[in-house]
mmCIF file of C-alpha atoms in Angstrom:
data_model
loop_
_atom_site.group_PDB
_atom_site.id
_atom_site.type_symbol
_atom_site.label_atom_id
_atom_site.label_comp_id
_atom_site.label_asym_id
_atom_site.label_seq_id
_atom_site.Cartn_x
_atom_site.Cartn_y
_atom_site.Cartn_z
ATOM 1 C CA UNK F 1 66.792 22.561 -25.830
ATOM 2 C CA UNK F 2 63.770 24.547 -26.692
ATOM 3 C CA UNK F 3 62.349 21.458 -28.384
ATOM 4 C CA UNK F 4 63.047 19.336 -25.240
ATOM 5 C CA UNK F 5 61.330 21.740 -23.084
ATOM 6 C CA UNK F 6 58.391 21.910 -25.545
ATOM 7 C CA UNK F 7 58.134 18.203 -25.781
ATOM 8 C CA UNK F 8 58.200 17.881 -21.895
ATOM 9 C CA UNK F 9 55.551 20.506 -21.545
ATOM 10 C CA UNK F 10 53.346 18.843 -24.017
ATOM 11 C CA UNK F 11 53.808 15.459 -22.291
ATOM 12 C CA UNK F 12 52.870 17.089 -19.067
ATOM 13 C CA UNK F 13 49.920 18.735 -20.640
ATOM 14 C CA UNK F 14 48.638 15.590 -22.219
ATOM 15 C CA UNK F 15 49.134 13.701 -18.862
ATOM 16 C CA UNK F 16 47.216 16.317 -17.096
ATOM 17 C CA UNK F 17 44.382 16.217 -19.590
ATOM 18 C CA UNK F 18 44.239 12.583 -19.357
ATOM 19 C CA UNK F 19 44.103 12.709 -15.727
ATOM 20 C CA UNK F 20 41.198 15.055 -15.789
ATOM 21 C CA UNK F 21 39.378 12.889 -18.356
ATOM 22 C CA UNK F 22 39.804 9.805 -16.304
ATOM 23 C CA UNK F 23 38.372 11.687 -13.245
ATOM 24 C CA UNK F 24 35.539 12.908 -15.305
ATOM 25 C CA UNK F 25 34.592 9.446 -16.570
ATOM 26 C CA UNK F 26 34.739 7.606 -13.341
ATOM 27 C CA UNK F 27 31.418 5.846 -12.681
ATOM 28 C CA UNK F 28 29.124 7.880 -10.667
ATOM 29 C CA UNK F 29 27.985 6.613 -7.330
ATOM 30 C CA UNK F 30 24.528 5.320 -7.144
ATOM 31 C CA UNK F 31 21.960 7.716 -5.677
ATOM 32 C CA UNK F 32 19.336 7.003 -3.138
ATOM 33 C CA UNK F 33 15.639 7.952 -3.426
ATOM 34 C CA UNK F 34 12.536 7.822 -1.116
ATOM 35 C CA UNK F 35 9.058 7.105 -2.244
ATOM 36 C CA UNK F 36 6.569 7.557 0.611
ATOM 37 C CA UNK F 37 3.264 5.682 0.552
ATOM 38 C CA UNK F 38 0.911 7.942 2.263
ATOM 39 C CA UNK F 39 -3.013 8.946 1.956
ATOM 40 C CA UNK F 40 -3.276 5.844 -0.481
ATOM 41 C CA UNK F 41 -0.787 7.251 -3.002
ATOM 42 C CA UNK F 42 2.870 6.775 -3.923
ATOM 43 C CA UNK F 43 4.612 10.062 -3.517
ATOM 44 C CA UNK F 44 6.147 10.919 -5.839
ATOM 45 C CA UNK F 45 3.992 8.819 -8.165
ATOM 46 C CA UNK F 46 6.530 9.201 -11.027
ATOM 47 C CA UNK F 47 10.294 9.191 -10.256
ATOM 48 C CA UNK F 48 13.203 9.437 -12.693
ATOM 49 C CA UNK F 49 16.446 7.427 -11.628
ATOM 50 C CA UNK F 50 19.492 5.953 -13.045
ATOM 51 C CA UNK F 51 20.040 2.352 -13.304
ATOM 52 C CA UNK F 52 21.719 1.113 -10.114
ATOM 53 C CA UNK F 53 20.081 3.758 -8.025
ATOM 54 C CA UNK F 54 18.122 2.725 -4.907
ATOM 55 C CA UNK F 55 14.605 3.621 -3.975
ATOM 56 C CA UNK F 56 13.324 3.163 -0.614
ATOM 57 C CA UNK F 57 9.525 2.775 -0.268
ATOM 58 C CA UNK F 58 8.230 3.728 3.024
ATOM 59 C CA UNK F 59 4.630 3.024 4.132
ATOM 60 C CA UNK F 60 3.302 5.858 6.137
ATOM 61 C CA UNK F 61 -0.344 4.688 6.043
ATOM 62 C CA UNK F 62 -2.176 2.940 8.795
ATOM 63 C CA UNK F 63 -3.056 0.060 6.499
ATOM 64 C CA UNK F 64 -0.714 -2.483 4.744
ATOM 65 C CA UNK F 65 0.459 -1.805 1.315
ATOM 66 C CA UNK F 66 2.851 -3.584 -1.189
ATOM 67 C CA UNK F 67 4.882 -2.244 -4.166
ATOM 68 C CA UNK F 68 4.428 -4.709 -7.250
ATOM 69 C CA UNK F 69 5.709 -4.537 -10.577
ATOM 70 C CA UNK F 70 2.624 -4.377 -12.730
ATOM 71 C CA UNK F 71 3.289 -5.869 -16.129
ATOM 72 C CA UNK F 72 4.999 -9.096 -15.254
ATOM 73 C CA UNK F 73 4.873 -9.084 -11.559
ATOM 74 C CA UNK F 74 8.730 -9.481 -11.784
ATOM 75 C CA UNK F 75 9.377 -7.990 -8.374
ATOM 76 C CA UNK F 76 7.437 -7.109 -5.386
ATOM 77 C CA UNK F 77 7.977 -5.862 -1.776
ATOM 78 C CA UNK F 78 5.508 -8.343 -0.331
ATOM 79 C CA UNK F 79 3.020 -6.957 2.348
ATOM 80 C CA UNK F 80 4.254 -4.023 4.092
ATOM 81 C CA UNK F 81 2.601 -3.004 7.345
ATOM 82 C CA UNK F 82 2.488 0.556 8.553
ATOM 83 C CA UNK F 83 5.969 2.192 9.002
ATOM 84 C CA UNK F 84 7.721 -0.673 7.180
ATOM 85 C CA UNK F 85 10.144 0.109 4.398
ATOM 86 C CA UNK F 86 11.622 -1.659 1.429
ATOM 87 C CA UNK F 87 14.476 -1.038 -0.759
ATOM 88 C CA UNK F 88 14.654 -1.589 -4.614
ATOM 89 C CA UNK F 89 17.839 -1.378 -6.748
ATOM 90 C CA UNK F 90 16.600 -0.128 -10.045
ATOM 91 C CA UNK F 91 17.530 -2.154 -13.044
ATOM 92 C CA UNK F 92 14.890 -1.047 -15.555
ATOM 93 C CA UNK F 93 12.113 1.257 -15.968
ATOM 94 C CA UNK F 94 8.797 -0.144 -14.613
ATOM 95 C CA UNK F 95 5.214 0.675 -13.836
ATOM 96 C CA UNK F 96 4.224 -0.620 -10.386
ATOM 97 C CA UNK F 97 1.001 -0.791 -8.279
ATOM 98 C CA UNK F 98 -0.251 -1.878 -4.942
ATOM 99 C CA UNK F 99 -1.799 -5.208 -5.425
ATOM 100 C CA UNK F 100 -3.833 -4.823 -2.212
ATOM 101 C CA UNK F 101 -5.306 -1.424 -3.413
ATOM 102 C CA UNK F 102 -5.179 -1.857 -7.221
ATOM 103 C CA UNK F 103 -6.001 1.814 -7.725
ATOM 104 C CA UNK F 104 -2.673 2.852 -6.378
ATOM 105 C CA UNK F 105 -0.082 3.174 -9.050
ATOM 106 C CA UNK F 106 3.331 4.466 -9.605
ATOM 107 C CA UNK F 107 6.146 4.611 -12.317
ATOM 108 C CA UNK F 108 9.896 4.429 -12.384
ATOM 109 C CA UNK F 109 11.700 5.980 -15.358
ATOM 110 C CA UNK F 110 15.352 5.898 -16.373
ATOM 111 C CA UNK F 111 17.336 8.865 -17.211
ATOM 112 C CA UNK Q 1 -38.151 -8.962 -9.329
ATOM 113 C CA UNK Q 2 -38.598 -6.080 -6.879
ATOM 114 C CA UNK Q 3 -35.302 -4.143 -6.223
ATOM 115 C CA UNK Q 4 -34.378 -3.973 -2.638
ATOM 116 C CA UNK Q 5 -32.956 -0.564 -1.347
ATOM 117 C CA UNK Q 6 -30.076 -0.529 1.115
ATOM 118 C CA UNK Q 7 -30.970 1.896 3.713
ATOM 119 C CA UNK Q 8 -27.691 2.112 5.720
ATOM 120 C CA UNK Q 9 -26.315 4.989 3.515
ATOM 121 C CA UNK Q 10 -29.650 6.756 3.665
ATOM 122 C CA UNK Q 11 -29.935 6.429 7.395
ATOM 123 C CA UNK Q 12 -26.359 7.233 7.970
ATOM 124 C CA UNK Q 13 -26.691 10.488 6.056
ATOM 125 C CA UNK Q 14 -30.138 11.300 7.240
ATOM 126 C CA UNK Q 15 -29.485 10.810 10.986
ATOM 127 C CA UNK Q 16 -26.512 13.107 10.708
ATOM 128 C CA UNK Q 17 -28.700 15.686 9.325
ATOM 129 C CA UNK Q 18 -28.824 15.524 5.681
ATOM 130 C CA UNK Q 19 -32.581 14.676 5.641
ATOM 131 C CA UNK Q 20 -33.505 14.994 9.272
ATOM 132 C CA UNK Q 21 -32.300 18.629 10.160
ATOM 133 C CA UNK Q 22 -34.252 18.375 13.495
ATOM 134 C CA UNK Q 23 -32.109 15.600 14.681
ATOM 135 C CA UNK Q 24 -28.928 17.404 13.618
ATOM 136 C CA UNK Q 25 -30.094 20.702 15.094
ATOM 137 C CA UNK Q 26 -31.207 19.407 18.331
ATOM 138 C CA UNK Q 27 -28.192 17.271 19.108
ATOM 139 C CA UNK Q 28 -24.561 18.206 18.498
ATOM 140 C CA UNK Q 29 -22.353 15.202 18.349
ATOM 141 C CA UNK Q 30 -19.606 14.825 20.986
ATOM 142 C CA UNK Q 31 -16.185 13.318 20.686
ATOM 143 C CA UNK Q 32 -17.173 10.227 22.383
ATOM 144 C CA UNK Q 33 -20.239 9.744 20.230
ATOM 145 C CA UNK Q 34 -18.129 10.556 17.113
ATOM 146 C CA UNK Q 35 -15.658 7.860 18.146
ATOM 147 C CA UNK Q 36 -18.410 5.394 18.536
ATOM 148 C CA UNK Q 37 -19.795 6.119 15.024
ATOM 149 C CA UNK Q 38 -16.295 5.824 13.546
ATOM 150 C CA UNK Q 39 -15.659 2.460 15.150
ATOM 151 C CA UNK Q 40 -19.180 1.327 14.265
ATOM 152 C CA UNK Q 41 -19.017 2.490 10.596
ATOM 153 C CA UNK Q 42 -15.815 0.551 10.203
ATOM 154 C CA UNK Q 43 -17.134 -2.619 12.010
ATOM 155 C CA UNK Q 44 -20.142 -2.574 9.696
ATOM 156 C CA UNK Q 45 -17.814 -2.885 6.691
ATOM 157 C CA UNK Q 46 -15.739 -5.808 8.326
ATOM 158 C CA UNK Q 47 -19.124 -7.689 8.915
ATOM 159 C CA UNK Q 48 -20.233 -7.284 5.486
ATOM 160 C CA UNK Q 49 -16.779 -8.251 4.189
ATOM 161 C CA UNK Q 50 -17.088 -11.452 6.239
ATOM 162 C CA UNK Q 51 -20.387 -12.461 4.449
ATOM 163 C CA UNK Q 52 -18.667 -11.888 1.065
ATOM 164 C CA UNK Q 53 -15.806 -13.996 1.952
ATOM 165 C CA UNK Q 54 -18.194 -16.835 2.964
ATOM 166 C CA UNK Q 55 -20.529 -16.367 -0.119
ATOM 167 C CA UNK Q 56 -18.573 -15.140 -3.097
ATOM 168 C CA UNK Q 57 -16.755 -17.144 -5.563
ATOM 169 C CA UNK Q 58 -15.535 -14.059 -7.661
ATOM 170 C CA UNK Q 59 -11.688 -13.534 -7.096
ATOM 171 C CA UNK Q 60 -12.160 -9.889 -7.376
ATOM 172 C CA UNK Q 61 -14.894 -9.701 -4.869
ATOM 173 C CA UNK Q 62 -13.071 -11.885 -2.482
ATOM 174 C CA UNK Q 63 -9.863 -9.704 -2.930
ATOM 175 C CA UNK Q 64 -11.983 -6.683 -2.312
ATOM 176 C CA UNK Q 65 -13.603 -8.042 0.766
ATOM 177 C CA UNK Q 66 -10.275 -8.990 2.247
ATOM 178 C CA UNK Q 67 -8.940 -5.563 1.719
ATOM 179 C CA UNK Q 68 -12.081 -4.064 3.367
ATOM 180 C CA UNK Q 69 -11.679 -6.289 6.296
ATOM 181 C CA UNK Q 70 -7.943 -5.639 6.843
ATOM 182 C CA UNK Q 71 -7.966 -1.931 6.124
ATOM 183 C CA UNK Q 72 -11.109 -1.290 8.427
ATOM 184 C CA UNK Q 73 -9.497 -3.432 11.106
ATOM 185 C CA UNK Q 74 -6.497 -1.167 10.830
ATOM 186 C CA UNK Q 75 -8.603 1.985 11.177
ATOM 187 C CA UNK Q 76 -10.417 0.608 14.273
ATOM 188 C CA UNK Q 77 -7.005 -0.444 15.695
ATOM 189 C CA UNK Q 78 -5.814 3.060 15.396
ATOM 190 C CA UNK Q 79 -9.081 4.648 16.584
ATOM 191 C CA UNK Q 80 -9.017 2.290 19.774
ATOM 192 C CA UNK Q 81 -5.299 3.264 20.373
ATOM 193 C CA UNK Q 82 -6.195 6.886 20.203
ATOM 194 C CA UNK Q 83 -9.348 6.904 22.392
ATOM 195 C CA UNK Q 84 -7.407 4.882 24.994
ATOM 196 C CA UNK Q 85 -4.582 7.345 24.902
ATOM 197 C CA UNK Q 86 -7.122 10.262 25.122
ATOM 198 C CA UNK Q 87 -9.201 8.430 27.800
ATOM 199 C CA UNK Q 88 -12.069 8.838 25.820
ATOM 200 C CA UNK Q 89 -14.904 6.326 26.130
ATOM 201 C CA UNK Q 90 -16.827 5.967 22.823
ATOM 202 C CA UNK Q 91 -20.389 6.603 23.526
ATOM 203 C CA UNK Q 92 -23.238 4.652 21.899
ATOM 204 C CA UNK Q 93 -25.713 6.889 20.252
ATOM 205 C CA UNK Q 94 -28.673 7.085 17.883
ATOM 206 C CA UNK Q 95 -26.494 7.051 14.804
ATOM 207 C CA UNK Q 96 -24.232 3.985 15.985
ATOM 208 C CA UNK Q 97 -27.204 2.020 17.127
ATOM 209 C CA UNK Q 98 -29.115 2.627 13.839
ATOM 210 C CA UNK Q 99 -25.943 1.801 11.907
ATOM 211 C CA UNK Q 100 -25.640 -1.567 13.778
ATOM 212 C CA UNK Q 101 -29.449 -2.398 13.444
ATOM 213 C CA UNK Q 102 -29.397 -1.601 9.562
ATOM 214 C CA UNK Q 103 -26.155 -3.593 8.989
ATOM 215 C CA UNK Q 104 -27.845 -6.650 10.593
ATOM 216 C CA UNK Q 105 -30.761 -6.127 8.116
ATOM 217 C CA UNK Q 106 -28.480 -5.784 5.154
ATOM 218 C CA UNK Q 107 -26.383 -8.749 6.052
ATOM 219 C CA UNK Q 108 -29.616 -10.683 6.420
ATOM 220 C CA UNK Q 109 -30.601 -9.659 2.847
ATOM 221 C CA UNK Q 110 -27.280 -10.397 1.460
ATOM 222 C CA UNK Q 111 -27.241 -13.879 2.994
ATOM 223 C CA UNK Q 112 -30.489 -14.647 0.839
ATOM 224 C CA UNK Q 113 -28.522 -14.101 -2.297
ATOM 225 C CA UNK Q 114 -25.846 -16.211 -4.102
ATOM 226 C CA UNK Q 115 -23.567 -16.213 -7.154
ATOM 227 C CA UNK Q 116 -23.538 -13.224 -9.366
ATOM 228 C CA UNK Q 117 -26.660 -11.684 -7.509
ATOM 229 C CA UNK Q 118 -24.820 -11.857 -4.333
ATOM 230 C CA UNK Q 119 -21.688 -10.226 -5.780
ATOM 231 C CA UNK Q 120 -23.668 -7.452 -7.451
ATOM 232 C CA UNK Q 121 -25.757 -6.683 -4.293
ATOM 233 C CA UNK Q 122 -22.390 -6.731 -2.114
ATOM 234 C CA UNK Q 123 -20.492 -4.495 -4.429
ATOM 235 C CA UNK Q 124 -23.483 -2.108 -4.948
ATOM 236 C CA UNK Q 125 -23.870 -1.710 -1.374
ATOM 237 C CA UNK Q 126 -20.137 -1.135 -0.952
ATOM 238 C CA UNK Q 127 -20.195 1.649 -3.469
ATOM 239 C CA UNK Q 128 -23.267 3.241 -1.811
ATOM 240 C CA UNK Q 129 -22.037 2.743 1.696
ATOM 241 C CA UNK Q 130 -18.540 4.402 0.964
ATOM 242 C CA UNK Q 131 -20.225 7.309 -0.814
ATOM 243 C CA UNK Q 132 -22.310 7.879 2.202
ATOM 244 C CA UNK Q 133 -19.644 7.409 4.748
ATOM 245 C CA UNK Q 134 -17.244 9.721 2.871
ATOM 246 C CA UNK Q 135 -19.936 12.346 2.819
ATOM 247 C CA UNK Q 136 -20.723 12.060 6.529
ATOM 248 C CA UNK Q 137 -17.149 11.976 7.540
ATOM 249 C CA UNK Q 138 -16.234 15.029 5.559
ATOM 250 C CA UNK Q 139 -19.196 16.983 6.000
ATOM 251 C CA UNK Q 140 -20.288 16.311 9.512
ATOM 252 C CA UNK Q 141 -17.957 14.373 11.824
ATOM 253 C CA UNK Q 142 -14.627 16.135 11.000
ATOM 254 C CA UNK Q 143 -16.161 19.558 11.510
ATOM 255 C CA UNK Q 144 -17.828 18.477 14.660
ATOM 256 C CA UNK Q 145 -14.987 16.825 16.189
ATOM 257 C CA UNK Q 146 -13.337 19.104 18.920
ATOM 258 C CA UNK Q 147 -10.080 16.914 19.906
ATOM 259 C CA UNK Q 148 -7.324 17.696 17.103
ATOM 260 C CA UNK Q 149 -6.009 14.096 17.172
ATOM 261 C CA UNK Q 150 -9.320 12.481 16.639
ATOM 262 C CA UNK Q 151 -9.991 15.030 13.861
ATOM 263 C CA UNK Q 152 -6.483 14.078 12.249
ATOM 264 C CA UNK Q 153 -7.414 10.421 12.420
ATOM 265 C CA UNK Q 154 -10.763 11.108 10.561
ATOM 266 C CA UNK Q 155 -9.103 13.069 8.001
ATOM 267 C CA UNK Q 156 -6.360 10.354 7.519
ATOM 268 C CA UNK Q 157 -9.106 7.824 6.988
ATOM 269 C CA UNK Q 158 -10.810 9.899 4.079
ATOM 270 C CA UNK Q 159 -8.274 9.018 1.414
ATOM 271 C CA UNK Q 160 -8.629 5.275 2.148
ATOM 272 C CA UNK Q 161 -12.387 5.568 2.011
ATOM 273 C CA UNK Q 162 -12.034 7.256 -1.563
ATOM 274 C CA UNK Q 163 -9.483 4.467 -2.702
ATOM 275 C CA UNK Q 164 -12.040 1.873 -1.409
ATOM 276 C CA UNK Q 165 -14.843 3.587 -3.375
ATOM 277 C CA UNK Q 166 -12.814 3.837 -6.534
ATOM 278 C CA UNK Q 167 -11.829 0.068 -6.146
ATOM 279 C CA UNK Q 168 -15.585 -0.891 -5.547
ATOM 280 C CA UNK Q 169 -16.742 1.104 -8.524
ATOM 281 C CA UNK Q 170 -14.041 -0.565 -10.777
ATOM 282 C CA UNK Q 171 -15.430 -4.132 -9.733
ATOM 283 C CA UNK Q 172 -19.040 -2.732 -10.056
ATOM 284 C CA UNK Q 173 -18.248 -1.975 -13.811
ATOM 285 C CA UNK Q 174 -16.485 -5.322 -14.353
ATOM 286 C CA UNK Q 175 -19.676 -7.046 -12.916
ATOM 287 C CA UNK Q 176 -21.848 -5.446 -15.508
ATOM 288 C CA UNK Q 177 -19.819 -6.542 -18.542
#
């Protein structure tokens, strides 16, 4: 009887542990970040995110900007007029720039 | 070959009191005059960009000129919207008149050049012009502006002028290689 109770208790304990483990290993929901384009800068200039997270770029300047991947030009927002925003789902680390104002640069790093 | 001097930055700086203190001391700029100077200074760069777009074959210079035209048009758009809202009528003054007159002369000089000589003259002028304008906007126009919204607009323009200067200097370096 004692053995039966011990076995049942052990099973419950393992089941509980498995449940906790399955909860803790559930995929995290992607996070949302904002990068403002203001005073001819990307703010923040350097952002660290996870793969799948979303960055919304918002143009707060009076002149148009864009957000363009710098190395291979693999992605670009296209021309963003004042107050226009653009979302990027991050798939890899990147350096980017404004192809209109080439002195404006930013960086996306992965955790 | 005699090197021509571009007088716009010198005149812009000097008329606002950097070399002609008597002018600055005897006439305090008003907001309508400051608005006129701001619009004129932007228009000068748009007009010079138009010449570059006609005469340059250099992709970097063309791209820079397009940026100058678009950015300064955006600034004028904001300035016009603001003065309309504030019911301020930009008032022509000695500085804005001189800016216009000298821009006409600079454009005439630029039109006499072509090829690499044009590119160099245009970019050198842009570097000098932006340096002078930044100095005057920060040192004279912003402190002299009474209306807070007009002051804010001028302050917002400074980072763009500095980015333009950095961009122009970058091209200037590439042209001398």
